Coordinates of C-alpha atoms in Angstrom, one line a residue:
Chain A
D25 CA 164.8 105.4 72.0
V26 CA 166.5 103.8 75.3
K27 CA 169.5 102.1 74.3
V28 CA 171.6 99.6 76.2
T29 CA 174.6 98.1 75.1
Q30 CA 176.9 95.9 76.5
S31 CA 180.7 95.1 76.1
S32 CA 180.4 91.6 74.6
R33 CA 178.1 89.8 72.5
Y34 CA 180.4 86.6 73.0
L35 CA 183.0 85.8 75.7
V36 CA 184.7 82.4 76.3
K37 CA 186.8 82.3 79.4
R38 CA 189.0 80.0 81.2
T39 CA 187.9 78.6 84.9
G40 CA 189.6 80.9 87.4
E41 CA 189.6 84.2 85.2
K42 CA 188.2 87.2 86.5
V43 CA 185.6 88.4 83.9
F44 CA 183.6 91.7 83.7
L45 CA 180.9 92.0 82.0
E46 CA 180.1 96.0 81.2
C47 CA 176.7 97.5 80.6
V48 CA 176.4 100.8 79.4
Q49 CA 172.9 102.8 78.8
D50 CA 172.1 106.0 77.8
M51 CA 169.1 107.0 78.8
D52 CA 170.0 108.6 82.3
H53 CA 168.1 105.5 84.2
E54 CA 168.2 105.3 87.8
N55 CA 168.0 101.6 88.1
M56 CA 170.1 98.8 86.3
F57 CA 170.0 95.3 86.5
W58 CA 171.9 91.9 86.0
Y59 CA 170.0 89.0 85.3
R60 CA 171.2 85.4 83.6
Q61 CA 169.4 83.1 81.4
D62 CA 169.3 79.4 81.0
P63 CA 167.4 77.4 79.4
G64 CA 164.2 75.8 81.1
L65 CA 164.6 78.7 84.1
G66 CA 164.2 81.8 82.3
L67 CA 165.1 84.7 83.6
R68 CA 166.9 85.1 87.1
L69 CA 168.3 88.3 89.2
I70 CA 172.0 88.2 90.3
Y71 CA 172.0 92.3 91.2
F72 CA 170.5 95.4 91.1
S73 CA 171.7 99.0 91.7
Y74 CA 169.1 101.9 92.4
D75 CA 171.7 104.9 92.4
V76 CA 175.3 105.1 92.3
K77 CA 177.3 103.2 94.8
M78 CA 174.1 101.2 95.5
K79 CA 173.4 97.9 94.8
E80 CA 171.0 95.0 96.0
K81 CA 171.2 91.5 96.2
G82 CA 168.6 89.7 93.6
D83 CA 168.1 86.0 93.8
I84 CA 171.3 84.1 92.6
P85 CA 174.1 86.6 94.0
E86 CA 176.5 84.0 94.8
G87 CA 179.9 84.0 92.5
Y88 CA 178.9 87.5 91.4
S89 CA 179.6 91.1 92.5
V90 CA 178.8 94.2 91.2
S91 CA 180.0 98.0 90.7
R92 CA 178.2 101.3 89.7
E93 CA 180.7 104.2 89.6
K94 CA 179.0 106.3 87.3
K95 CA 175.0 106.5 86.3
E96 CA 174.6 105.4 83.0
R97 CA 177.6 101.9 83.7
F98 CA 177.1 98.7 85.6
S99 CA 179.3 96.2 86.0
L100 CA 179.4 92.2 86.2
I101 CA 182.6 90.8 88.0
L102 CA 183.0 87.6 88.2
E103 CA 185.8 87.0 90.6
S104 CA 186.6 83.5 90.1
A105 CA 184.9 82.0 87.0
S106 CA 183.3 78.2 86.8
T107 CA 181.6 76.2 84.5
N108 CA 178.2 76.7 86.1
Q109 CA 178.6 80.1 85.0
T110 CA 178.5 79.4 81.6
S111 CA 175.1 81.3 80.8
M112 CA 173.5 84.3 78.7
Y113 CA 174.0 87.1 80.8
L114 CA 171.4 89.9 80.2
C115 CA 171.8 93.5 81.4
A116 CA 168.2 96.1 81.6
S117 CA 167.6 99.3 82.9
A118 CA 165.0 101.3 84.2
L119 CA 163.6 105.0 85.4
A120 CA 162.6 105.5 89.3
G121 CA 159.3 106.1 89.9
A122 CA 155.7 105.4 88.6
L123 CA 157.6 103.5 85.7
R124 CA 160.2 102.0 87.3
D125 CA 159.4 98.8 86.6
T126 CA 159.3 98.7 82.5
Q127 CA 163.0 98.0 82.1
Y128 CA 165.0 97.6 78.6
F129 CA 167.4 95.5 77.8
G130 CA 170.6 95.1 76.8
P131 CA 171.3 92.4 73.7
G132 CA 173.3 90.3 76.2
T133 CA 176.8 88.5 76.6
R134 CA 177.1 84.7 76.0
L135 CA 180.0 83.8 78.4
T136 CA 181.2 80.1 78.2
V137 CA 183.7 79.0 81.1
L138 CA 186.0 76.3 79.7
Chain B
A28 CA 155.9 79.2 94.3
Q29 CA 156.3 80.1 90.5
K30 CA 154.6 83.5 90.3
V31 CA 154.9 83.0 86.7
T32 CA 153.9 80.4 84.7
Q33 CA 153.8 79.9 80.8
A34 CA 153.0 76.1 80.6
Q35 CA 153.5 76.4 76.8
T36 CA 157.1 75.7 76.6
E37 CA 157.1 75.3 72.3
I38 CA 154.7 76.0 69.8
S39 CA 154.5 76.3 66.2
V40 CA 152.3 77.4 63.7
V41 CA 152.2 77.6 60.4
E42 CA 152.5 81.3 58.8
K43 CA 148.9 83.2 58.6
E44 CA 147.9 80.7 61.5
D45 CA 146.8 82.9 64.6
V46 CA 148.4 81.7 68.3
T47 CA 148.0 82.2 71.4
L48 CA 150.5 82.5 74.1
D49 CA 149.2 81.7 77.7
C50 CA 150.6 83.3 81.2
V51 CA 148.9 82.7 84.3
Y52 CA 150.5 84.5 87.2
E53 CA 150.2 84.4 91.2
T54 CA 150.0 87.5 93.6
R55 CA 148.3 88.7 96.8
D56 CA 149.4 92.4 96.1
T57 CA 146.1 94.2 95.1
T58 CA 148.7 96.2 92.5
Y59 CA 150.6 95.0 90.6
Y60 CA 151.6 95.1 86.7
L61 CA 152.2 92.9 83.8
F62 CA 154.4 92.2 80.7
W63 CA 155.3 90.7 77.6
Y64 CA 159.1 90.7 75.9
K65 CA 159.8 89.2 73.1
Q66 CA 163.3 87.6 72.7
P67 CA 164.3 87.4 69.1
P68 CA 167.3 85.2 67.7
S69 CA 169.4 88.3 68.1
G70 CA 169.0 87.9 72.2
E71 CA 167.8 91.1 72.9
L72 CA 164.5 91.4 75.5
V73 CA 162.2 93.4 73.5
F74 CA 159.3 95.4 75.5
L75 CA 155.9 94.6 73.9
I76 CA 153.8 96.0 76.9
R77 CA 152.9 96.8 80.3
R78 CA 149.7 96.4 82.1
N79 CA 148.4 97.6 85.4
S80 CA 146.2 95.4 87.6
F81 CA 143.4 98.1 87.6
D82 CA 143.0 97.7 84.3
E83 CA 141.1 94.9 82.9
Q84 CA 140.7 96.5 79.2
N85 CA 141.9 93.8 76.1
E86 CA 144.8 95.9 74.5
I87 CA 145.5 95.7 70.5
S88 CA 148.6 96.8 68.8
G89 CA 148.5 95.8 65.4
R90 CA 148.3 91.9 64.7
Y91 CA 149.2 91.9 68.4
S92 CA 146.4 91.3 71.1
W93 CA 146.3 91.1 75.1
N94 CA 143.8 89.4 77.1
F95 CA 143.8 90.3 80.7
Q96 CA 141.5 88.3 83.4
K97 CA 142.0 88.9 87.1
S98 CA 139.3 86.2 87.3
T99 CA 141.9 83.6 86.2
S100 CA 144.9 85.3 86.5
S101 CA 145.9 85.4 83.1
F102 CA 147.2 88.0 80.9
N103 CA 147.4 85.6 77.6
F104 CA 149.1 87.1 74.3
T105 CA 147.3 86.2 71.0
I106 CA 149.2 86.9 67.4
T107 CA 147.0 86.9 64.5
A108 CA 148.2 86.2 60.8
S109 CA 151.2 85.0 62.7
Q110 CA 154.5 85.6 60.5
V111 CA 157.9 84.0 60.4
V112 CA 159.1 87.5 61.9
D113 CA 157.3 86.4 64.8
S114 CA 159.7 83.8 65.7
A115 CA 160.6 84.1 69.1
V116 CA 161.0 83.7 72.8
Y117 CA 158.2 85.4 74.6
F118 CA 158.4 86.1 78.0
C119 CA 155.6 87.2 80.3
A120 CA 156.5 89.1 83.6
L121 CA 154.9 90.3 86.8
S122 CA 155.8 93.2 89.1
E123 CA 154.3 93.4 92.7
A124 CA 153.6 97.4 93.4
Q125 CA 154.9 95.7 97.0
T126 CA 158.2 94.5 95.8
G127 CA 159.6 98.0 95.6
A128 CA 162.8 96.6 94.7
N129 CA 162.2 97.1 91.0
N130 CA 161.9 93.2 90.3
L131 CA 160.3 91.5 87.5
F132 CA 159.1 88.1 87.6
F133 CA 159.7 86.1 84.7
G134 CA 158.0 83.3 83.4
T135 CA 160.3 80.3 81.6
G136 CA 159.3 81.6 78.1
T137 CA 157.5 80.0 75.2
R138 CA 158.9 79.2 71.9
L139 CA 157.4 80.4 68.9
T140 CA 158.3 78.8 65.7
V141 CA 156.5 79.8 63.1
I142 CA 157.0 77.6 59.8
P143 CA 156.7 79.2 56.0

């Protein structure tokens, strides 16, 4: 079974803080993704990575950065958290190749920025 | 333009009723993939099914069935004899072969509540 874990289920931070969200997958997947989920908006892609040290912007990268130093780990960084970044953050991973579009998700991190 | 439309925001049914969740998609690609995911209250999105654009056969898995119709660009999901454990938000998603960037386009989800 694919297992994707995220470092925290719930997180409360203050405006201006630097925030790290960690995601780890144990299935040797090449591709990893960060989404945010907001009511009425569904899931929106922030960043994705198709290899170590490689990253691509998604639909809403502003205010975020990412890091992928190891294949199994993909970090989302909020350099200076703002209240409009209060959201549910979901990490996903997928194989490369023919099944690259089947993504497996972690449990999510509900971030509140005060 | 929204690539995946789930017009039903919320649905409530009584246990044991059948329920169909609608999904309409839009793409110009001839090769694409459609998905359904379930998000229970715990928050994790659970993969349910992947269907490619060349396979219009309906699929059944236990109480779940999916109806793919290219003519109407729809990929609807039916739960037969619903149970309380089916209560969740369900997302339909589309992946286009041309995108190449492993991008899944999600609908906004349908919240299903099964009342005991």
